Short mmCIF file of C-alpha atoms in Angstrom, two decimals:
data_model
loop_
_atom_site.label_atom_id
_atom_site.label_comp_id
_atom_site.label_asym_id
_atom_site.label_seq_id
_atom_site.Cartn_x
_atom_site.Cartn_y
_atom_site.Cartn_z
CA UNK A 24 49.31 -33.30 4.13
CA UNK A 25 51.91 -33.02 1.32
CA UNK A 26 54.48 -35.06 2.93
CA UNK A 27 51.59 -37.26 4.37
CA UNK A 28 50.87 -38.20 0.63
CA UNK A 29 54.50 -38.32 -0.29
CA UNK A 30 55.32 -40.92 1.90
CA UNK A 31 52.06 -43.08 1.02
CA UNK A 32 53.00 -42.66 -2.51
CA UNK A 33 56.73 -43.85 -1.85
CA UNK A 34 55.39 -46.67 0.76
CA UNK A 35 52.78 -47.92 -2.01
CA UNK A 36 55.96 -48.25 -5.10
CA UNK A 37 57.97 -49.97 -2.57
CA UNK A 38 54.88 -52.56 -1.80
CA UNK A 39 53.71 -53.12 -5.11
CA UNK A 40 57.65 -53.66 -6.69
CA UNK A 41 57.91 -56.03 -3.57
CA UNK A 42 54.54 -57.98 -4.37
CA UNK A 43 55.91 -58.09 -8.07
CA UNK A 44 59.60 -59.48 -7.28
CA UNK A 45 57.79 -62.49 -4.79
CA UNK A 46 54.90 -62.80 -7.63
CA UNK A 47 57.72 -63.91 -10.17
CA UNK A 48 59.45 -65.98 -7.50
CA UNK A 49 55.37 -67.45 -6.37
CA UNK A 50 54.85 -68.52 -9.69
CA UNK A 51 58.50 -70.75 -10.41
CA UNK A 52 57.40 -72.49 -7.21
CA UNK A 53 54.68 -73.46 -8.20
CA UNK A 54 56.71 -75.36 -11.30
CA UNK A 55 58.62 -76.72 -9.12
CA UNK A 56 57.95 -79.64 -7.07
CA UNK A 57 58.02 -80.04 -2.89
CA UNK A 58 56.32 -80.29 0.07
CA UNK A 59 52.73 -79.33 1.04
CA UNK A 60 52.83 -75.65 1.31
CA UNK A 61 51.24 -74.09 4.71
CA UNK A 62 49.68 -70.18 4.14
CA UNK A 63 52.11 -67.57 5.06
CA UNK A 64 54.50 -70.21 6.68
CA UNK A 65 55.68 -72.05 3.45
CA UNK A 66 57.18 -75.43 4.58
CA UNK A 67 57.96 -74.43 8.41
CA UNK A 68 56.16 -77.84 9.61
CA UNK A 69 60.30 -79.42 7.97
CA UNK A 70 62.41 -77.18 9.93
CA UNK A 71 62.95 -80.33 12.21
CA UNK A 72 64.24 -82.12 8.86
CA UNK A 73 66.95 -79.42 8.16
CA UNK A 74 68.89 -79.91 11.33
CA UNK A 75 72.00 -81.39 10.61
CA UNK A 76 71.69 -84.62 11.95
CA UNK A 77 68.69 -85.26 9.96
CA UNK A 78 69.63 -83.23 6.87
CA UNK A 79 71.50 -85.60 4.61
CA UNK A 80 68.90 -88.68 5.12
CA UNK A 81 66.11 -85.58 4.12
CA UNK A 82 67.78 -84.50 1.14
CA UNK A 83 68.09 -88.05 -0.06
CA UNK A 84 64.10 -88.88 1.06
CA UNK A 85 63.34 -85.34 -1.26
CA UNK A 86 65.47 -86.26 -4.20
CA UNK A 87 63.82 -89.97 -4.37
CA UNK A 88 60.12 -88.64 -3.32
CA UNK A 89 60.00 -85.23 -6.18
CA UNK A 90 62.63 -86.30 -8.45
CA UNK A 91 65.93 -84.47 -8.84
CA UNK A 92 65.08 -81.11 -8.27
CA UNK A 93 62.96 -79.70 -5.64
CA UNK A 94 61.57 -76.92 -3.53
CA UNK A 95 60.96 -75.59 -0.01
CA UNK A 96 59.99 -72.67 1.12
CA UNK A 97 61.51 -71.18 4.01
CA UNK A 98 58.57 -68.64 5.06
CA UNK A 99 58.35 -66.54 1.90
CA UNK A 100 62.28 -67.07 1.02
CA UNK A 101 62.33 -70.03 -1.85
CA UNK A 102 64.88 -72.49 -1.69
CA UNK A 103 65.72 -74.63 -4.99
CA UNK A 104 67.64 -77.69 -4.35
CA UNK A 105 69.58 -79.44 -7.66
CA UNK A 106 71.13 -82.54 -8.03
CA UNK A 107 72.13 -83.16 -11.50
CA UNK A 108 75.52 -82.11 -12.97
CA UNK A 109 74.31 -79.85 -16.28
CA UNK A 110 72.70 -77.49 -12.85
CA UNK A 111 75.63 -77.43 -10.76
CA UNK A 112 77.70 -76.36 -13.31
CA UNK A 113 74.87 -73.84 -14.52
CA UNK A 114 75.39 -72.31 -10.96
CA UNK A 115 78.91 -72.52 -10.24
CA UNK A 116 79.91 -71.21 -13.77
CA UNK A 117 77.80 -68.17 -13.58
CA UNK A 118 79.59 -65.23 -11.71
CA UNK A 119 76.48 -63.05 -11.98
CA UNK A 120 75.06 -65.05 -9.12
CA UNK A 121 75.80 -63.55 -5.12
CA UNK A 122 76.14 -66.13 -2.30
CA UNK A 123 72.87 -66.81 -0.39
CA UNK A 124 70.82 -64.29 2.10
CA UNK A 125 71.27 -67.25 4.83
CA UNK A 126 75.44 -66.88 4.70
CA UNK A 127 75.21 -63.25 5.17
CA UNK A 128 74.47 -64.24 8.89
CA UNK A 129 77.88 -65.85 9.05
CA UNK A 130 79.43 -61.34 8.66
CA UNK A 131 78.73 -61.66 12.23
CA UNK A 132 81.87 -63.76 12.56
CA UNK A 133 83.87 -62.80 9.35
CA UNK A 134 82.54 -59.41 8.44
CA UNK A 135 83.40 -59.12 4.68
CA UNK A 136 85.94 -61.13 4.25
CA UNK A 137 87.34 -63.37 0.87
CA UNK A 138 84.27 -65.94 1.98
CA UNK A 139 81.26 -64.41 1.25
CA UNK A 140 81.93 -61.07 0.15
CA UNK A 141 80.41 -60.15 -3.72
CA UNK A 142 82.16 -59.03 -6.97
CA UNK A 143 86.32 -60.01 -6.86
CA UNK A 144 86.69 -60.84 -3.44
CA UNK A 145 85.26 -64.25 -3.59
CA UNK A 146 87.34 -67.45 -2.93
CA UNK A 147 86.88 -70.71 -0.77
CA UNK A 148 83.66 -71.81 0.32
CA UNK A 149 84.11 -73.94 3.12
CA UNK A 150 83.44 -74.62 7.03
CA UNK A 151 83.97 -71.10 8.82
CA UNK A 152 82.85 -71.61 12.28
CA UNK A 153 84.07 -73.06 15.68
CA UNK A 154 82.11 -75.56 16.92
CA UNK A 155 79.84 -74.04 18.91
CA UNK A 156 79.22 -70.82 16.74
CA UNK A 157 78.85 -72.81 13.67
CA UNK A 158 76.28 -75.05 15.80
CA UNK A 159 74.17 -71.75 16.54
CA UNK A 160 74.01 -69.89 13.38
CA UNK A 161 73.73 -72.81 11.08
CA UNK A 162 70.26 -73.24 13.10
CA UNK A 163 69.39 -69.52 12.35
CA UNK A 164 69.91 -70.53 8.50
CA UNK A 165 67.61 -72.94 8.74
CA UNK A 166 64.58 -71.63 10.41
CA UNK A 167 62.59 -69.08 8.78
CA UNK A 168 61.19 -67.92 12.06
CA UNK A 169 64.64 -67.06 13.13
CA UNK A 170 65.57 -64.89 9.80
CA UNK A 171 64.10 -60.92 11.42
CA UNK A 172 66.80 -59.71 13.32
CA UNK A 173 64.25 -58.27 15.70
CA UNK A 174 63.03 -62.36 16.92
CA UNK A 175 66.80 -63.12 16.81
CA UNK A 176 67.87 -61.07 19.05
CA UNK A 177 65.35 -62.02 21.59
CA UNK A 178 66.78 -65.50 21.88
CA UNK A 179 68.98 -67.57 24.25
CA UNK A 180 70.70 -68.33 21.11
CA UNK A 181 71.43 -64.80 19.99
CA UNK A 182 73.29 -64.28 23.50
CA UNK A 183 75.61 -67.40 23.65
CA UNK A 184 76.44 -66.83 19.53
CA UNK A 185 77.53 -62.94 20.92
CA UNK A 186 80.06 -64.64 23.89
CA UNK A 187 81.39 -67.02 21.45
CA UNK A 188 81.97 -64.42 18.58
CA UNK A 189 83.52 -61.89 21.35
CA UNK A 190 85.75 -64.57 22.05
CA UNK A 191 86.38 -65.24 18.65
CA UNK A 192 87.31 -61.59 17.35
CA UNK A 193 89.46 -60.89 20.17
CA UNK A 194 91.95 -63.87 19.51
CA UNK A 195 92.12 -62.99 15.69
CA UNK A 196 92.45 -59.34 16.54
CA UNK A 197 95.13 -60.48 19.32
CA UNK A 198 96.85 -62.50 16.14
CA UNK A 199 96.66 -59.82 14.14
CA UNK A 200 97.74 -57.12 16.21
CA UNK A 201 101.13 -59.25 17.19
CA UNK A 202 102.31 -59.96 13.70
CA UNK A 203 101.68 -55.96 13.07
CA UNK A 204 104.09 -55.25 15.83
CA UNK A 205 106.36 -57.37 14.95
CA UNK A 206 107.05 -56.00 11.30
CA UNK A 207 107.14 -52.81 13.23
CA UNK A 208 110.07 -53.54 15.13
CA UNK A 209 111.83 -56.33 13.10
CA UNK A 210 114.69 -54.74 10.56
CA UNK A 211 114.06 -54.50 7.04
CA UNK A 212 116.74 -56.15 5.87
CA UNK A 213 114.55 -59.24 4.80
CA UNK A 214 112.27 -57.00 2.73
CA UNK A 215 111.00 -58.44 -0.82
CA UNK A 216 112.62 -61.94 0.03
CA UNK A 217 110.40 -64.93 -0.15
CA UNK A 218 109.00 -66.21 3.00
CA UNK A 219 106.16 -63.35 3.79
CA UNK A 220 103.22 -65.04 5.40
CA UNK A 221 99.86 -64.01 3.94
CA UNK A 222 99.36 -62.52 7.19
CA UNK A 223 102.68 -59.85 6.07
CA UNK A 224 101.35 -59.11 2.79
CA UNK A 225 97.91 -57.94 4.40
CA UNK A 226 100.13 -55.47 6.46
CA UNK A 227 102.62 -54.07 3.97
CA UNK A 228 101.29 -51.48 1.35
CA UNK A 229 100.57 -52.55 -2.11
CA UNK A 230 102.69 -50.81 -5.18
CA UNK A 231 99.97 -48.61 -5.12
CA UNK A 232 100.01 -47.59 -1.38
CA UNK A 233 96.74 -48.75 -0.47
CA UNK A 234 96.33 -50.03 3.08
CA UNK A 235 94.11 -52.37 4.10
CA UNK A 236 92.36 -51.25 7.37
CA UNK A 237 92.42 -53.59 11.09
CA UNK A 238 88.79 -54.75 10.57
CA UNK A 239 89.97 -55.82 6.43
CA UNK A 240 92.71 -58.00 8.10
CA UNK A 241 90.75 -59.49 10.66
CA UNK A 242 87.81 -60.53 8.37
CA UNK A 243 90.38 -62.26 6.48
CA UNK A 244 92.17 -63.63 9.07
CA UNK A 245 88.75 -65.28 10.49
CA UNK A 246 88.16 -66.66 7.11
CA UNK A 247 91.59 -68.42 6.31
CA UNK A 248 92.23 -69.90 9.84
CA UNK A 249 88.60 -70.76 11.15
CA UNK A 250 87.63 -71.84 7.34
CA UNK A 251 91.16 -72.89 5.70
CA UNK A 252 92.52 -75.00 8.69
CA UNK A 253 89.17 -76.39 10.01
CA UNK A 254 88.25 -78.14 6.41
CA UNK A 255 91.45 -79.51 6.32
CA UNK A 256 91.19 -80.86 9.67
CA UNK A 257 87.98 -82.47 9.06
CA UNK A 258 88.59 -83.77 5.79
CA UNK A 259 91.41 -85.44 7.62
CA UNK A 260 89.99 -86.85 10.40
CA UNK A 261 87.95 -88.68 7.42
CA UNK A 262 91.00 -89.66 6.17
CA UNK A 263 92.07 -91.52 9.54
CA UNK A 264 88.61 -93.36 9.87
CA UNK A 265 88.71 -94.59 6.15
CA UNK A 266 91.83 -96.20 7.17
CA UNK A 267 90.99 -98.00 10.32
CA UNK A 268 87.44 -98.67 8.48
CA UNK A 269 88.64 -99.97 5.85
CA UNK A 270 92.16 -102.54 7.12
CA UNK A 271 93.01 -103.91 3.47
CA UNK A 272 93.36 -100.15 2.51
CA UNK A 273 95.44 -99.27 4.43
CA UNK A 274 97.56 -102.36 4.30
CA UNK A 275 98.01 -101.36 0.76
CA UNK A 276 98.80 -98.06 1.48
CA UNK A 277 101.53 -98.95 3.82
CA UNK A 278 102.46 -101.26 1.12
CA UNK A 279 102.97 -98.73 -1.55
CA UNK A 280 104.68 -96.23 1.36
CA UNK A 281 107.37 -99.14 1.89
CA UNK A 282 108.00 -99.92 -1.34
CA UNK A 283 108.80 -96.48 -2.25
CA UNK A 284 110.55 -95.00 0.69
CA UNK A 285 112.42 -98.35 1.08
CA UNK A 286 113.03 -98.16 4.63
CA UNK A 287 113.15 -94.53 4.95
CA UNK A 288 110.96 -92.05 6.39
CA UNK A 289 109.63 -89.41 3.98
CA UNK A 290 112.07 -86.48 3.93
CA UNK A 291 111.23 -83.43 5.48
CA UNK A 292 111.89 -81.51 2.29
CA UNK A 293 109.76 -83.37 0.35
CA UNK A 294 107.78 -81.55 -2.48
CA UNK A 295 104.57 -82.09 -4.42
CA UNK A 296 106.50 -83.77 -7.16
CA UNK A 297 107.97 -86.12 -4.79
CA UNK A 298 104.28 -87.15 -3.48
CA UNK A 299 102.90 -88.03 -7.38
CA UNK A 300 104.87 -91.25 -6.85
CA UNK A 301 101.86 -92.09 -4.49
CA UNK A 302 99.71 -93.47 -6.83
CA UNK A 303 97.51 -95.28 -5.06
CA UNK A 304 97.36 -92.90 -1.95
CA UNK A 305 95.92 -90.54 -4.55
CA UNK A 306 93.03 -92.80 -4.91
CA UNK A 307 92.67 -93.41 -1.57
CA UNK A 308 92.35 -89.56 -0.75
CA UNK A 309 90.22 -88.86 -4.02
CA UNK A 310 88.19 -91.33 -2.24
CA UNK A 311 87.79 -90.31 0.91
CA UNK A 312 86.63 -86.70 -0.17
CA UNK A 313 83.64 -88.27 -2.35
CA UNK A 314 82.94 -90.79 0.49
CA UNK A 315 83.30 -87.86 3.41
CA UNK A 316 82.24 -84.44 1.17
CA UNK A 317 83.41 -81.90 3.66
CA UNK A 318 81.26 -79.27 2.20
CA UNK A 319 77.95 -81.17 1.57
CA UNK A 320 76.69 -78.07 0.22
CA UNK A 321 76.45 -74.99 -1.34
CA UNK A 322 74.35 -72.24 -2.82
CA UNK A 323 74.11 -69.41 -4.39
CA UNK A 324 71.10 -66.96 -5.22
CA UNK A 325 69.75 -64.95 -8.36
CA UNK A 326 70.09 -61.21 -8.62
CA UNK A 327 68.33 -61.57 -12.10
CA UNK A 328 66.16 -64.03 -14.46
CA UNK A 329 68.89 -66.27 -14.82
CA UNK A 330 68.70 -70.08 -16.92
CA UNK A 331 69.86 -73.15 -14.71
CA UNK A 332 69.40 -76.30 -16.38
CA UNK A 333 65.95 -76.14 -18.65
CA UNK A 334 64.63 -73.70 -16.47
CA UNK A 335 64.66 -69.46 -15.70
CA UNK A 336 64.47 -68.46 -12.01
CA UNK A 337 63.72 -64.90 -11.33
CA UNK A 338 65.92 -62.70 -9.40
CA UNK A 339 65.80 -63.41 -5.75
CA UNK A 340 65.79 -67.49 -5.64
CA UNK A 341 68.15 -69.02 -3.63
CA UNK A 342 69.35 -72.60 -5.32
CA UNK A 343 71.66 -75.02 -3.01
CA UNK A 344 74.32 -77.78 -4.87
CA UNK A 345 73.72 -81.04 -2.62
CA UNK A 346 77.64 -82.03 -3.28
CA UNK A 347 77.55 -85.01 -0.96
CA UNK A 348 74.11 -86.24 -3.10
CA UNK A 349 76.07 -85.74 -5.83
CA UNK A 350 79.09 -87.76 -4.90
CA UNK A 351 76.43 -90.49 -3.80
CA UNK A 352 73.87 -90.54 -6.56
CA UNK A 353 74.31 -93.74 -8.13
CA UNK A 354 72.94 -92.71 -11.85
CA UNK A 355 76.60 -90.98 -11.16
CA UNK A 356 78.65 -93.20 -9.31
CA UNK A 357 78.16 -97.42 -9.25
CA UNK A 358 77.76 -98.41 -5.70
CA UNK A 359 78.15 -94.88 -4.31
CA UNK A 360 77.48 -96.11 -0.82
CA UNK A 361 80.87 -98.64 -1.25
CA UNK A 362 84.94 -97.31 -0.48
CA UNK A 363 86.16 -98.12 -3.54
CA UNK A 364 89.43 -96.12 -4.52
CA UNK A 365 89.85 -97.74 -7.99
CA UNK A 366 86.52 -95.97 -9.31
CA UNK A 367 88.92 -93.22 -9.41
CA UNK A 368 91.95 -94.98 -11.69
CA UNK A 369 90.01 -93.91 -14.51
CA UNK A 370 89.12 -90.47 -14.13
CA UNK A 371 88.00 -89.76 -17.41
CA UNK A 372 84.80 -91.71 -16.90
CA UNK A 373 83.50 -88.79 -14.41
CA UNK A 374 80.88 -87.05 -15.39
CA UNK A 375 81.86 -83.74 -15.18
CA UNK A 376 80.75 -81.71 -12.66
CA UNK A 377 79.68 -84.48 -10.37
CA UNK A 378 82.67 -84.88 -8.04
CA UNK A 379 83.37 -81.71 -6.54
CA UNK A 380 85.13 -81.66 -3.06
CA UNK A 381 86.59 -78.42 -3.55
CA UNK A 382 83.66 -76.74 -4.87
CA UNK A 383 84.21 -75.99 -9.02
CA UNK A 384 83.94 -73.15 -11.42
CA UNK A 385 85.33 -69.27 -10.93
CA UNK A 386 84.72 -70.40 -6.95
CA UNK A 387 87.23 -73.56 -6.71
CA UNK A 388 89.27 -73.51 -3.97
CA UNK A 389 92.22 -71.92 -4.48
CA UNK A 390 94.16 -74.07 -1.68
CA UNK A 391 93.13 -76.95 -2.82
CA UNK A 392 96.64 -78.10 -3.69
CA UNK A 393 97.72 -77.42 -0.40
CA UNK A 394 95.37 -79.06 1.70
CA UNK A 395 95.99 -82.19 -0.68
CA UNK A 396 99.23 -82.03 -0.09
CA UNK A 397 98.95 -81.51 3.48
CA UNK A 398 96.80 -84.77 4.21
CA UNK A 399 98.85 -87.09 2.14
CA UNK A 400 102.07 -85.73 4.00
CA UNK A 401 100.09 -86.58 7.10
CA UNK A 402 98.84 -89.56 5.72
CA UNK A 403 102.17 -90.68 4.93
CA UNK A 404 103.84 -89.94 8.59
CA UNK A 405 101.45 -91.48 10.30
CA UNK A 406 101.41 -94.33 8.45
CA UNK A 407 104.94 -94.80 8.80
CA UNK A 408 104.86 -95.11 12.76
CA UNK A 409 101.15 -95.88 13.59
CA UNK A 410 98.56 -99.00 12.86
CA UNK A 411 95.14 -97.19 13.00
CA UNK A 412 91.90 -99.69 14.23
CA UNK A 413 88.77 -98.41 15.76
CA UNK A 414 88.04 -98.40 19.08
CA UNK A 415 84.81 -100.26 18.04
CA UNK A 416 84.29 -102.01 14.38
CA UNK A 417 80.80 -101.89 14.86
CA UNK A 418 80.30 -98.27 15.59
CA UNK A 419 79.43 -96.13 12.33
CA UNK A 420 79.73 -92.54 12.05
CA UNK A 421 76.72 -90.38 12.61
CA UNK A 422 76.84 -87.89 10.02
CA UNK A 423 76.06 -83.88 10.02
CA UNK A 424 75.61 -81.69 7.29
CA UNK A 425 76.52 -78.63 9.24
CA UNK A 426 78.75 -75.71 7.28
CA UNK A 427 81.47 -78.73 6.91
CA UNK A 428 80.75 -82.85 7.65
CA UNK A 429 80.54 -83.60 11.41
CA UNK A 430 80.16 -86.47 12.79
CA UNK A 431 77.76 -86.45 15.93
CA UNK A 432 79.27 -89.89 17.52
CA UNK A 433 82.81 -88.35 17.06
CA UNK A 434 85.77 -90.45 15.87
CA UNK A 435 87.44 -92.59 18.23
CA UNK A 436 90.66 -94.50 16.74
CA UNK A 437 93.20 -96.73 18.51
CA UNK A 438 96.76 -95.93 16.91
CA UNK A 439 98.48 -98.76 18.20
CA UNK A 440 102.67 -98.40 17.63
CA UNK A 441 104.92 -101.00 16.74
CA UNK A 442 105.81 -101.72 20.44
CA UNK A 443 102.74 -100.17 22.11
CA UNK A 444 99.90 -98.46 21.13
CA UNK A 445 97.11 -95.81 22.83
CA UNK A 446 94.12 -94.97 22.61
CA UNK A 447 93.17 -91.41 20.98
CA UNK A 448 89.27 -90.32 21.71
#
């Protein structure tokens, strides 16, 4: 009987500091404005207006319908959406705040890696998935009904995410596993010289002797190839349709390559100080990042009452940064919906915090440099051999907001050579 009343004592705290966490978050809700609110369900009936290929034009509908901040609620989880600059930097400022409940379903592929993991291992936010992984879990995020592991699991979904992440784990544990053999077999005479791969300096003890255990380097190799390389990637496929979009920019691009390489094809040693005399291929790729934001959004979530903009959200609110309504909000940006690289020749008229394409705050990407320098490289060498023209001017892109920008037509160029040309789906 003791133990009987024990455990209802211990069960009744739990429910009533439960009921008083959600009472706090109930009553900012109601503040805030959104859609009609169903009993129990929240907003459920919009779960069809979160998939990605309907996502972006939603967002937009919300911000013009309830102003520039808004609310849905996904069952009893409460989802703030911002728009305005003095927010986003609110959020991306504060270190205090943990990434949202929805991204811990992405541990299944990373485990606790650099992406999502709390306190000083945070880094890049970015695209993490392959395809069809990111496809499946980005629809778990999204639909309350799918949140309790228990319903998961019960789902056609939850079996073809498990064959994709087996997949997955075993070619990053393969990767992993053949770079560790290597250093165990290679001589040490190259020891402390420059040229160890990230890869090497996740296998070699620090000063301190600490050694970071197989499942450590995996998570982290999952997060810096399927999230580093597949941003890049995207954000450059962008790059390639802005050109054959857009023929006058890149005939001025082309321009500018030819008047500075005179002839000559970029050298293969060529360094970041080399590529600022690419003025206006800066602007084109400054561009092409607000145009096509890779990473249309982020969030983050409260772990106490914390101030964003003129209001206080109680611990347990998750708020989401629309970047690409940002970069397309034209109280921010005149004629957001036009290319125009020369908006960006005079950078100090940006309102801060309102062009973000590698996130901004404690958070920003720390290869952001890299991957710039990366796609102008590209940019450049492809330029300097290819004509780029789409296979159809009349065909525009199809946008997703999935974990990075997809397009759900694809993007089909022509790059047509000086003598010949083909035809690259």
């Amino acid at each position: 009987m003791d133990i009987f009343v024990a455990l209802l004592f211990i069960l009744t705290v739990l429910t009533v500091r439960f009921l008083s966490k959600w009472y706090k978050i109930f009553l900012i809700g109601l503040k805030i404005p959104g859609p009609l609110v169903l009993p129990m369900l929240g907003n459920v009936q919009m779960v069809s207006k979160l998939k990605p290929e309907n996502l972006l034009l939603s967002l937009r509908n919300f911000r013009e319908i309830y102003d520039q901040t808004y609310r849905l609620w996904l069952g009893p989880e409460l989802w703030v959406f911002l728009h305005t600059p003095q927010e986003t930097r609110d959020v991306l400022n504060n270190k205090n705040l943990s990434r949202p409940q929805a991204f811990q379903y992405l541990n299944a592929l990373i485990g606790n890696g650099l992406l999502i993991s709390e306190g000083n291992h945070w880094a890049m936010h970015r695209r993490i998935l392959e395809p069809a992984s990111n496809e499946l879990l980005f629809q778990r995020m999204t639909n309350p009904l799918l949140f309790p592991d228990i319903i998961y699991r019960l789902t056609p979904m939850y079996s073809e995410l498990k064959e994709s992440l087996k997949i997955i784990h075993k070619l990053m544990s393969d990767i992993v596993q053949e770079r560790q053999n290597y250093l165990a077999t290679k001589e040490q005479t190259t020891a402390g010289k420059i040229g160890k791969t990230f890869l090497d300096t996740l296998l070699t003890p620090t000063n301190t002797g600490k050694i970071f255990s197989f499942q450590d380097i995996r998570d982290e190799v999952n997060t810096f190839v399927l999230a580093g390389v597949d941003t890049t990637t995207s954000a450059m496929c962008y790059v390639l349709y802005a050109l054959a979009k857009y023929p006058q920019e890149q005939q001025k691009l082309s321009e500018e390559i030819q008047h500075i390489q005179q002839g000559c094809k970029l050298s293969p040693n060529v360094d970041f100080n080399e590529l600022q005399k690419y003025k206006y291929l800066d602007l084109f790729m400054k561009e092409c990042l607000r145009f096509y934001t890779v990473v249309p959004l982020t969030g983050r979530q409260t772990t106490n009452s914390t101030r964003i903009g003129g209001r206080v959200y109680p611990a347990g609110v998750t708020v989401w940064i629309n970047l690409y309504g940002l970069a397309h909000d034209p109280d921010l940006f005149e004629d957001p919906d036009q290319f125009r690289p020369l908006r960006f020749a005079e950078e100090k008229s940006l309102i801060a915090f309102s062009y973000l394409p590698f996130s901004g705050g404690p958070h920003i990407c720390i290869g952001r440099k890299y991957a710039l320098m990366i796609m102008k490289i590209m940019t450049i060498k492809i330029l300097e051999q290819f004509q780029l023209v789409l296979v159809d001017p009349l065909d525009d892109l199809i946008l997703m907001a999935e974990m990075v920008l997809k397009s759900k037509n694809g993007i089909n160029l022509i790059f047509q050579e000086r003598e010949k040309f083909s035809i690259i789906n």
